[in-house]
CSV table of C-alpha atoms and ligand atoms in Angstrom, one decimal:
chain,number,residue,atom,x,y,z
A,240,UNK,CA,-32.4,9.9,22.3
A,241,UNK,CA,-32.4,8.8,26.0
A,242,UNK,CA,-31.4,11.2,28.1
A,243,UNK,CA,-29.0,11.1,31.1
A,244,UNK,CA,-29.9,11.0,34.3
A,245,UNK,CA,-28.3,13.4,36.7
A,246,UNK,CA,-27.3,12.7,40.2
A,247,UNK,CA,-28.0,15.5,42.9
A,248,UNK,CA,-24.3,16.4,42.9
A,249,UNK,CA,-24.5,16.7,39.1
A,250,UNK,CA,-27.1,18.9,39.4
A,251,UNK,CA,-26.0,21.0,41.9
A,252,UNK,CA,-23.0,21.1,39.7
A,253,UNK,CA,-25.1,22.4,36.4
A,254,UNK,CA,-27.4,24.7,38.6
A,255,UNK,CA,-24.5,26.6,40.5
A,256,UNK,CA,-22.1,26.9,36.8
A,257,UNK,CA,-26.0,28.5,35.5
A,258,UNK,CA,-26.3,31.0,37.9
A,259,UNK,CA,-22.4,32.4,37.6
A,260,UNK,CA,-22.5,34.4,34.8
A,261,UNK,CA,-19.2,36.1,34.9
A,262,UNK,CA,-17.5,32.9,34.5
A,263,UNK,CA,-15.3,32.7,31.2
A,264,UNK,CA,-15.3,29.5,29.4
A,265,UNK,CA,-11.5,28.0,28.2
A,266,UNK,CA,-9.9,25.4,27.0
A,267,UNK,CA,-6.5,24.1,28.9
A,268,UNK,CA,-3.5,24.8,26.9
A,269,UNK,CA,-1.1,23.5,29.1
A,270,UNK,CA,-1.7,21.8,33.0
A,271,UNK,CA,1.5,22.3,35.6
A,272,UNK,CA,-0.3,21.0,38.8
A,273,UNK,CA,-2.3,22.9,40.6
A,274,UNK,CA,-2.2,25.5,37.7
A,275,UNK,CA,-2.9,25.6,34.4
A,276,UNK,CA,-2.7,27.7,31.2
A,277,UNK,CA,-6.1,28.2,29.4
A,278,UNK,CA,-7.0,29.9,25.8
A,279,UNK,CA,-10.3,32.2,26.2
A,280,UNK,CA,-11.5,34.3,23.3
A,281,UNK,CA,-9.6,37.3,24.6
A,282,UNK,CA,-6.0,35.6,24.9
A,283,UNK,CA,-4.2,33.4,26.9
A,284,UNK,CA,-4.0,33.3,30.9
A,285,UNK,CA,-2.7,31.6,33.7
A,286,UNK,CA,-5.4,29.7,36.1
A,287,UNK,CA,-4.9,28.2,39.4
A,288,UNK,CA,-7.0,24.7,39.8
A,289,UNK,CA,-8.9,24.2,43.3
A,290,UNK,CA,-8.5,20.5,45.3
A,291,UNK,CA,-12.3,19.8,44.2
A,292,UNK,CA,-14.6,21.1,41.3
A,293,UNK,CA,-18.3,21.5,42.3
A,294,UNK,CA,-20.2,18.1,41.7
A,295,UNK,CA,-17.0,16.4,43.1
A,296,UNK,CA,-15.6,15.5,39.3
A,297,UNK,CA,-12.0,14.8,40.0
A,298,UNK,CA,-9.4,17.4,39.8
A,299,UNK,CA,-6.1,14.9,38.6
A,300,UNK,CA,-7.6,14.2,35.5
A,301,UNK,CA,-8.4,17.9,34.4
A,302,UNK,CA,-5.6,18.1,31.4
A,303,UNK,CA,-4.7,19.3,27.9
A,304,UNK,CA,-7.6,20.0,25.6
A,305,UNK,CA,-10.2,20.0,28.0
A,306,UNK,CA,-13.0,23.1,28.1
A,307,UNK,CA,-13.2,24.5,31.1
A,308,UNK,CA,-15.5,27.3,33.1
A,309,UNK,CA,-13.0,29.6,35.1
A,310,UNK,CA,-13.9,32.4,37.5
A,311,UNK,CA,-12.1,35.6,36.5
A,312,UNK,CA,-12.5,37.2,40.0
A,313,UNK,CA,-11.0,34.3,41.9
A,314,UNK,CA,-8.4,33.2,38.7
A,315,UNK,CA,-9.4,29.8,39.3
A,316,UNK,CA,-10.8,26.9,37.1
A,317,UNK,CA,-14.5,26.3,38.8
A,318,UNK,CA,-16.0,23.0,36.5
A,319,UNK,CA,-15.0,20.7,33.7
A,320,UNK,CA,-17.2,20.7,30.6
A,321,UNK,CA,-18.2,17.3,29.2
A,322,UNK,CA,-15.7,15.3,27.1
A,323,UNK,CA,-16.1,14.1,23.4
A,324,UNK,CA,-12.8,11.8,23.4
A,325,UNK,CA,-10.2,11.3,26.0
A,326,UNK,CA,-6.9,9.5,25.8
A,327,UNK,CA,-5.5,7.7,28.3
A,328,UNK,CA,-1.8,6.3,28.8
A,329,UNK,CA,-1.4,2.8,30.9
A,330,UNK,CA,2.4,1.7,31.5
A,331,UNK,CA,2.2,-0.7,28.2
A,332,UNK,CA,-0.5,0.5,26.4
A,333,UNK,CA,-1.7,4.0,25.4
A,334,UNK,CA,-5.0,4.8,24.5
A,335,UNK,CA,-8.8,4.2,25.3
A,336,UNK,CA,-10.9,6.4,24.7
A,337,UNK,CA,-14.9,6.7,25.0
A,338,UNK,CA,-17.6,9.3,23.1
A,339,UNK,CA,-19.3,8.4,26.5
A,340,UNK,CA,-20.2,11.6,29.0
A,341,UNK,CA,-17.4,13.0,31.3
A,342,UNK,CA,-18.7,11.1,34.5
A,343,UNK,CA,-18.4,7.8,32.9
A,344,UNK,CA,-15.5,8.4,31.2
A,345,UNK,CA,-13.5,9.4,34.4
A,346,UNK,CA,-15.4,6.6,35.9
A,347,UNK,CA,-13.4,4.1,33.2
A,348,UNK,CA,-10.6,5.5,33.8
A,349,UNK,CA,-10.3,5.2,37.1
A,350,UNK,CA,-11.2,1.6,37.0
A,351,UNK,CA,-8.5,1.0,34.5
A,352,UNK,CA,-6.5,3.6,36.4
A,353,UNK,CA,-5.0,4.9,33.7
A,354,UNK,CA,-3.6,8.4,33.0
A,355,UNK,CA,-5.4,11.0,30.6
A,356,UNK,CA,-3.0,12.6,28.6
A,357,UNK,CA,-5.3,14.3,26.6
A,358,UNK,CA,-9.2,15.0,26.0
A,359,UNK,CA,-11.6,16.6,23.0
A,360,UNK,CA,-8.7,15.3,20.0
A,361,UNK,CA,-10.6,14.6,16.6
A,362,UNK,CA,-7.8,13.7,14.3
A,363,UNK,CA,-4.9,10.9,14.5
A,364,UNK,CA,-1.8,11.9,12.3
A,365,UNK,CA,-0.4,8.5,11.6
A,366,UNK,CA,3.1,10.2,10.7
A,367,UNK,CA,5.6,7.2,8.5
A,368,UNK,CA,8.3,7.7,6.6
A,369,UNK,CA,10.7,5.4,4.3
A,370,UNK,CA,13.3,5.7,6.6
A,371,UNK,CA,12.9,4.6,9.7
A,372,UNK,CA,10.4,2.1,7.8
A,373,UNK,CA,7.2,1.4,10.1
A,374,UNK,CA,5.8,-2.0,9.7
A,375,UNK,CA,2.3,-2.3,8.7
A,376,UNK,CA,1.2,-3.9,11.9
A,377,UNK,CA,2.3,-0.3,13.7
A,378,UNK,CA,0.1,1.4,11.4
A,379,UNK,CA,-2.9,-0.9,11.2
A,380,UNK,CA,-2.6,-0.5,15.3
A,381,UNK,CA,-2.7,3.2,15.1
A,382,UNK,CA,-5.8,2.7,12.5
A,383,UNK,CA,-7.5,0.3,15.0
A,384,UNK,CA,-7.0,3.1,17.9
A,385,UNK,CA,-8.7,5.8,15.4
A,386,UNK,CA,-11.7,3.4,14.1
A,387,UNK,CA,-11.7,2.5,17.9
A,388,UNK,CA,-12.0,6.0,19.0
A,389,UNK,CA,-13.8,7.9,16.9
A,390,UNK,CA,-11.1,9.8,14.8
A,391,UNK,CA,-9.9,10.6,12.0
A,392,UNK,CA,-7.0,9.0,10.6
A,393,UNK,CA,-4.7,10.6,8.5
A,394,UNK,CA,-1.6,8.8,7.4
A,395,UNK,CA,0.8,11.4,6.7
A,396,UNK,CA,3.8,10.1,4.6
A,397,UNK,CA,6.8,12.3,5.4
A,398,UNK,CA,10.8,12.5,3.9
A,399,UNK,CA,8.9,12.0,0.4
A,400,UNK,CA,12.5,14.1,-0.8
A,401,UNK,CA,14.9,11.1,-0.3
A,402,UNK,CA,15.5,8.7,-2.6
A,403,UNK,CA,13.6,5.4,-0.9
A,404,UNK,CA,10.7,7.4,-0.9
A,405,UNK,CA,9.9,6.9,-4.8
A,406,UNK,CA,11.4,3.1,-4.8
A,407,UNK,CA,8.7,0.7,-5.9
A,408,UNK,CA,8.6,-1.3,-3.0
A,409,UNK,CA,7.1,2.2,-0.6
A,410,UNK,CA,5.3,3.2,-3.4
A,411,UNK,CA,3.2,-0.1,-3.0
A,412,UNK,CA,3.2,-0.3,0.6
A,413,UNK,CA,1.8,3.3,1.1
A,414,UNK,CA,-0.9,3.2,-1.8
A,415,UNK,CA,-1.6,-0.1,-0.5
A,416,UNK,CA,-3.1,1.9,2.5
A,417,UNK,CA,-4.7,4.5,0.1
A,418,UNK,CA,-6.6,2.0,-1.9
A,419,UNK,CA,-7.9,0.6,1.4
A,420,UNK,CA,-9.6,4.5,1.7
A,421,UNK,CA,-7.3,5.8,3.8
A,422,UNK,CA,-6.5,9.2,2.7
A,423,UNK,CA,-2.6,10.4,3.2
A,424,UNK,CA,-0.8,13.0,2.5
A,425,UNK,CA,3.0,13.1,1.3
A,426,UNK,CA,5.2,15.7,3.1
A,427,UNK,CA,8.9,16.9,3.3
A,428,UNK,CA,9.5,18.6,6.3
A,429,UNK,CA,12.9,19.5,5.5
A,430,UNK,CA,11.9,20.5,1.8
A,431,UNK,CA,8.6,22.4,2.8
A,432,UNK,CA,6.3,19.6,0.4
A,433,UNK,CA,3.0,19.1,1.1
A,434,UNK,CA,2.7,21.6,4.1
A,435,UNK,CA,-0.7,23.1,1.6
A,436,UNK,CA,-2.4,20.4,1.8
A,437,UNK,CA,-1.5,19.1,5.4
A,438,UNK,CA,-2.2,22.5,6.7
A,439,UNK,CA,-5.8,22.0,4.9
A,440,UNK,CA,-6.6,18.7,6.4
A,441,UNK,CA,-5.6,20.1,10.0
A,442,UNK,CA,-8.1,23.1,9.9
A,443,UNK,CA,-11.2,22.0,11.1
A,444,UNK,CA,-9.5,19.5,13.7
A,445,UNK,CA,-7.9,18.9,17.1
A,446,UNK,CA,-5.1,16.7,15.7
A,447,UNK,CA,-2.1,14.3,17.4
A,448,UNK,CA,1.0,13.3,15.6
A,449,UNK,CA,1.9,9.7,16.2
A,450,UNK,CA,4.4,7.4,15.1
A,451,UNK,CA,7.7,5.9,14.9
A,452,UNK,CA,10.5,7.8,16.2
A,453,UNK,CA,12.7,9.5,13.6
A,454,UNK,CA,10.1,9.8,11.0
A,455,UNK,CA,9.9,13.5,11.3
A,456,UNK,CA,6.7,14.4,13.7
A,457,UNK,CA,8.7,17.2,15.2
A,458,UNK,CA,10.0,18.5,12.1
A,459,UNK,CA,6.2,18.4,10.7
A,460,UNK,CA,4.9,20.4,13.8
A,461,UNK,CA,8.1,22.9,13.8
A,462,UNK,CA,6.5,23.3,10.1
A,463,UNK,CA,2.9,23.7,11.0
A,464,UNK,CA,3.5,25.8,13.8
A,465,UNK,CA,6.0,28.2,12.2
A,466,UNK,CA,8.8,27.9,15.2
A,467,UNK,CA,11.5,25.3,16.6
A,468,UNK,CA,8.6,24.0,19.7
A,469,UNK,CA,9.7,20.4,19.6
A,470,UNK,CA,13.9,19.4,19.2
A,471,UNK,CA,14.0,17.9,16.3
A,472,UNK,CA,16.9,14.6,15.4
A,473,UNK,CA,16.2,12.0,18.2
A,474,UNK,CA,16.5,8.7,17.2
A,475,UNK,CA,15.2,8.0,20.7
A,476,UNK,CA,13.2,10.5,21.7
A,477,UNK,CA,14.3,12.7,24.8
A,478,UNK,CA,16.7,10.2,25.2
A,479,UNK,CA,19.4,11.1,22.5
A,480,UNK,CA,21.7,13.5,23.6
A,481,UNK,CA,21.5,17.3,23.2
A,482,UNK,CA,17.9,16.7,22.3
A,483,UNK,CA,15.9,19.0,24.8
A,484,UNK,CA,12.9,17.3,26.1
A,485,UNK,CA,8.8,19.0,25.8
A,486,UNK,CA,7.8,17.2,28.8
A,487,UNK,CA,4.3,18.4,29.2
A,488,UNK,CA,1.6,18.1,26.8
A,489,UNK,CA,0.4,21.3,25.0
A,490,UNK,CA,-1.6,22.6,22.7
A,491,UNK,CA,-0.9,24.6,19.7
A,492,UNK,CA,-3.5,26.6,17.7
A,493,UNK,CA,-2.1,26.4,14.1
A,494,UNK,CA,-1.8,29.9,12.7
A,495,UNK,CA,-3.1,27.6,9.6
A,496,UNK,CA,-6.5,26.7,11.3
A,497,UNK,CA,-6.9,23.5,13.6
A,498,UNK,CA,-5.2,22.7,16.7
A,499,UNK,CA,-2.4,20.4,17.3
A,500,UNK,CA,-2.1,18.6,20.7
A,501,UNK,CA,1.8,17.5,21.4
A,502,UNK,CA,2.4,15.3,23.7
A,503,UNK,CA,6.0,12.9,24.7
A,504,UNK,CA,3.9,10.7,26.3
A,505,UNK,CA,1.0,9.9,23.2
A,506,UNK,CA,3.7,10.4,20.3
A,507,UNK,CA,4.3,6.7,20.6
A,508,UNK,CA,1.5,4.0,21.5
A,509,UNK,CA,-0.2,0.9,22.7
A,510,UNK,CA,-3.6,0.0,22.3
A,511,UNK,CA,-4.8,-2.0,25.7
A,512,UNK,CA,-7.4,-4.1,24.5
A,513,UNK,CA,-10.2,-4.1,21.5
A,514,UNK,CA,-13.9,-6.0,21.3
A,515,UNK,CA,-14.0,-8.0,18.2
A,516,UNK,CA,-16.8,-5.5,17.0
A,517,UNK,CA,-13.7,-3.4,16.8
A,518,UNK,CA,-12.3,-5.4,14.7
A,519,UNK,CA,-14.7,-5.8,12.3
A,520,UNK,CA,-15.2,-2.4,11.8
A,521,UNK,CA,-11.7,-1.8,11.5
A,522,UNK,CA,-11.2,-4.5,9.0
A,523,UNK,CA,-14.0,-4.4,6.9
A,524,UNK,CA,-12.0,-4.5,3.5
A,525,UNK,CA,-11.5,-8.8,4.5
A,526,UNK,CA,-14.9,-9.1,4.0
A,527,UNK,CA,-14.9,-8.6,0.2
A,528,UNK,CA,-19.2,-8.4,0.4
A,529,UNK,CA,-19.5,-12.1,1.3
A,530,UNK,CA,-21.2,-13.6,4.4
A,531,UNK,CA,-19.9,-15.7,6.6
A,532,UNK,CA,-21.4,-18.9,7.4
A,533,UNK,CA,-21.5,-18.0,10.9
A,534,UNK,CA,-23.1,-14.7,12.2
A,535,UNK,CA,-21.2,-14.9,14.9
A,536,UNK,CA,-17.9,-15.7,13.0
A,537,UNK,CA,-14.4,-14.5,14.2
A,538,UNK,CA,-12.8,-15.7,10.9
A,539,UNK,CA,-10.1,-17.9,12.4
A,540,UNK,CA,-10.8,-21.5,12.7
A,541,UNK,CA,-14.3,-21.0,11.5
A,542,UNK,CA,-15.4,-23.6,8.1
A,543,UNK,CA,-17.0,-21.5,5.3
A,544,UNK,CA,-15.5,-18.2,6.1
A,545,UNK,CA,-15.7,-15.4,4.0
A,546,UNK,CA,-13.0,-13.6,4.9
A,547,UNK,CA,-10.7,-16.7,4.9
A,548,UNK,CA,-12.2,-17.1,1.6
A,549,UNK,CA,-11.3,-13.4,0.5
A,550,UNK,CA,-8.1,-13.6,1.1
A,551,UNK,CA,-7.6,-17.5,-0.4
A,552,UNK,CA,-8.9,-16.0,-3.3
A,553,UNK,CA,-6.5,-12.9,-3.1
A,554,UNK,CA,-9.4,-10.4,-2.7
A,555,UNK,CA,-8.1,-9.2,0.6
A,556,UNK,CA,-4.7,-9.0,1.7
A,557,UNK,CA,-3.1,-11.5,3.7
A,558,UNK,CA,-1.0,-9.2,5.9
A,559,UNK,CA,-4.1,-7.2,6.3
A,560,UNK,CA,-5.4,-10.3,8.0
A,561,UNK,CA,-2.2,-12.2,9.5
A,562,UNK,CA,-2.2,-8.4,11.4
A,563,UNK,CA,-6.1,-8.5,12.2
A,564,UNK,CA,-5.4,-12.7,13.4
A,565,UNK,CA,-1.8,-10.8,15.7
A,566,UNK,CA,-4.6,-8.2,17.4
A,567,UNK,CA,-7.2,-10.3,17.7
A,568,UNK,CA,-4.7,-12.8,20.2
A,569,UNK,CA,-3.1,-9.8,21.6
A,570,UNK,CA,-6.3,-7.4,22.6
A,571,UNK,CA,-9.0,-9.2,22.1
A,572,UNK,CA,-7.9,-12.7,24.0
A,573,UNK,CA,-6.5,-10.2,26.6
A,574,UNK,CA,-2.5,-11.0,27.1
A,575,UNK,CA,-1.9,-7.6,27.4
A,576,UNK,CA,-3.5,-6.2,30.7
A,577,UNK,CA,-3.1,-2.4,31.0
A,578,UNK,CA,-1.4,-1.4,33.9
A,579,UNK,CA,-1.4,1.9,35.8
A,580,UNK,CA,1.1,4.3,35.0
A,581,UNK,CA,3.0,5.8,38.0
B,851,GDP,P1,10.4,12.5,15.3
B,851,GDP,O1,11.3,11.7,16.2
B,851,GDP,O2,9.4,11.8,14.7
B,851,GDP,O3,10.0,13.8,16.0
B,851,GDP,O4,11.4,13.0,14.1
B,851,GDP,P2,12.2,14.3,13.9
B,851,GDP,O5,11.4,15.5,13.5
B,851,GDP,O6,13.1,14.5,15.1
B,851,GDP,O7,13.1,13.9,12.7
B,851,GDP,C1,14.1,12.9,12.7
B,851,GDP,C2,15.2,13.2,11.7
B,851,GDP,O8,14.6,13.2,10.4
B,851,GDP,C3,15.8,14.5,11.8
B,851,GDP,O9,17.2,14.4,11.5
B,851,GDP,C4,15.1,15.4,10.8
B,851,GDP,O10,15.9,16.4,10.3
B,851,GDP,C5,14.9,14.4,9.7
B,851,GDP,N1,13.7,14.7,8.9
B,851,GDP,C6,12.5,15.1,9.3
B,851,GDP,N2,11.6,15.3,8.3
B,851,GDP,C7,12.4,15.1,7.2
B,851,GDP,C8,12.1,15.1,5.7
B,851,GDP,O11,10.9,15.4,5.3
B,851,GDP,N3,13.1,14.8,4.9
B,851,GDP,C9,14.3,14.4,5.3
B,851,GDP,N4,15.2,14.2,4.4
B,851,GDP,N5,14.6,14.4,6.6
B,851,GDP,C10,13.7,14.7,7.5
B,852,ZN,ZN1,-15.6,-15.4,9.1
């Protein structure tokens, strides 16, 4: 593997956190500012965070789920450890994250400017429900983002106690997704189902809840996390009345295992753009083992296609590829420029 190549302010950076010894590594719970609340292995404290780190690494973008090296003596947050994943919020679109190193990943983002919302997350909870119903091309766009990213998705398939949830027509829809491998779970927040084996698929992860609103994220993580944290009933969320607002992004360690990182602004979403690489990966069930004629094929107006041909011959799914044809326009052709969030 190569290896990266530092830059004297880097290294400076690395040198200086080597030779502090008392300094306490932690993870950022919760960011206010120019303060912050951070999880070390004795408890939980409140940090203050300096203009500058060492090395120069950016300050703004210092947020929820990050790990940290803070100076006990001083209280305040003195370096930012290297990300896995980071997600970042434009004014249309949500999302884009990199397995890249810290530097470049700020570096992106900045380009992009975008806002991180929140770093280090390995799991997406794709949260959907019978009612409100959540179109496939909602989920397939969450699936994208996870393929896209590097995580996990989890469809979690909540209200399974009302009476839509055991009609044929969801039945098909949502085993649709399992026989594509997708694994989901089916939940009752209000009935307590499923909370075993949610809990379970939670523990060895940092984890978001996304989807629709009303389908019952807040009620899952009031669940998961044993107390009322999020107001639960919006039909728009925050903006329903009597619904108290969580407006900054925190994380919860699940007294089940796993972390959960909730967040207003990444509950709902919009992926920016995709490569048609992540395409591909994402829809590899239209390939039915075929080639196309074409290596470089996009598998739109292409002759001898095999995906066209999968899904002529009803070995694929045709709304799995009418949605793969809507994303490929919309983030691949690039009508949907992300735009900085103010
Ligand atoms: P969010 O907008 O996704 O956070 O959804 P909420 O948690 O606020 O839930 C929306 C509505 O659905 C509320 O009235 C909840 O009480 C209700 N709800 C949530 N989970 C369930 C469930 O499993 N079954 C039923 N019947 N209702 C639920
Ligand atoms: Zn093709």
């Amino acid at each position: 593997m190569a290896r990266r190549r530092l830059n004297k302010q880097q290294k400076s950076r690395i040198q200086k956190m080597e030779t502090q010894d008392h300094w306490l590594k932690g993870q950022i719970v919760a960011r206010f500012g120019k303060s912050c609340e951070l999880k070390i292995e004795s408890g939980e404290l409140h940090a203050q965070i300096p203009g500058k780190f060492q090395g120069n690494t950016p300050v703004e973008d210092l947020t929820v789920g990050d790990w940290v090296y803070y100076d006990p003596e001083t209280n305040i947050v003195e370096a930012l450890c290297d990300r896995k994943t980071q997600l970042v919020r434009y004014r249309r679109a949500t999302t884009l994250t990199t397995k890249q190193s810290q530097h470049q990943c700020i570096e992106s983002v900045h380009q992009a400017r975008g806002k991180v919302v929140a770093a280090n997350i390995t799991q997406l909870c794709i949260v959907i429900a019978p009612r409100p119903f959540v179109d496939t091309l909602t989920i397939d766009e969450y699936l994208l983002a996870a393929h896209m990213q590097g995580f996990t998705p989890l469809l979690v398939s909540n209200k399974s106690d009302i009476p839509e949830a055991g009609s044929i027509e969801y039945k098909a829809y949502i085993e649709a997704y399992e026989a594509l491998g997708y694994q989901l779970i089916r939940t009752s927040a209000s009935e307590l189902q499923g909370d075993h084996a949610l809990k379970e698929q939670l523990q060895s992860h940092t984890s978001v809840f996304m989807g629709t609103s009303g389908v019952g994220k807040s009620s899952l993580l009031n669940m998961l996390i044993g107390r009322d944290i999020a107001a639960t009933g919006g039909i728009s969320e925050g903006a329903a009345l009597g619904k108290h607002t969580t407006t900054t992004a925190r994380l919860y360690s699940l007294p089940s295992g796993g972390e959960v990182i909730d967040s207003p602004g990444i509950r709902e979403f919009k992926l920016a753009t995709a490569e048609p690489f992540d395409l591909y990966e994402a829809y590899a069930d239209l390939y039915a083992g075929e080639r196309c004629q074409f290596a470089n094929c996009t598998h739109r107006e292409e002759p001898r296609c095999a995906v066209k041909n999968a899904v002529e011959q009803g070995k694929a799914h045709q709304w799995r590829y009418d949605n793969y044809l809507a994303f490929y326009s919309s983030l691949v052709e690039g009508k949907l420029e992300p735009k900085p969030v103010k």
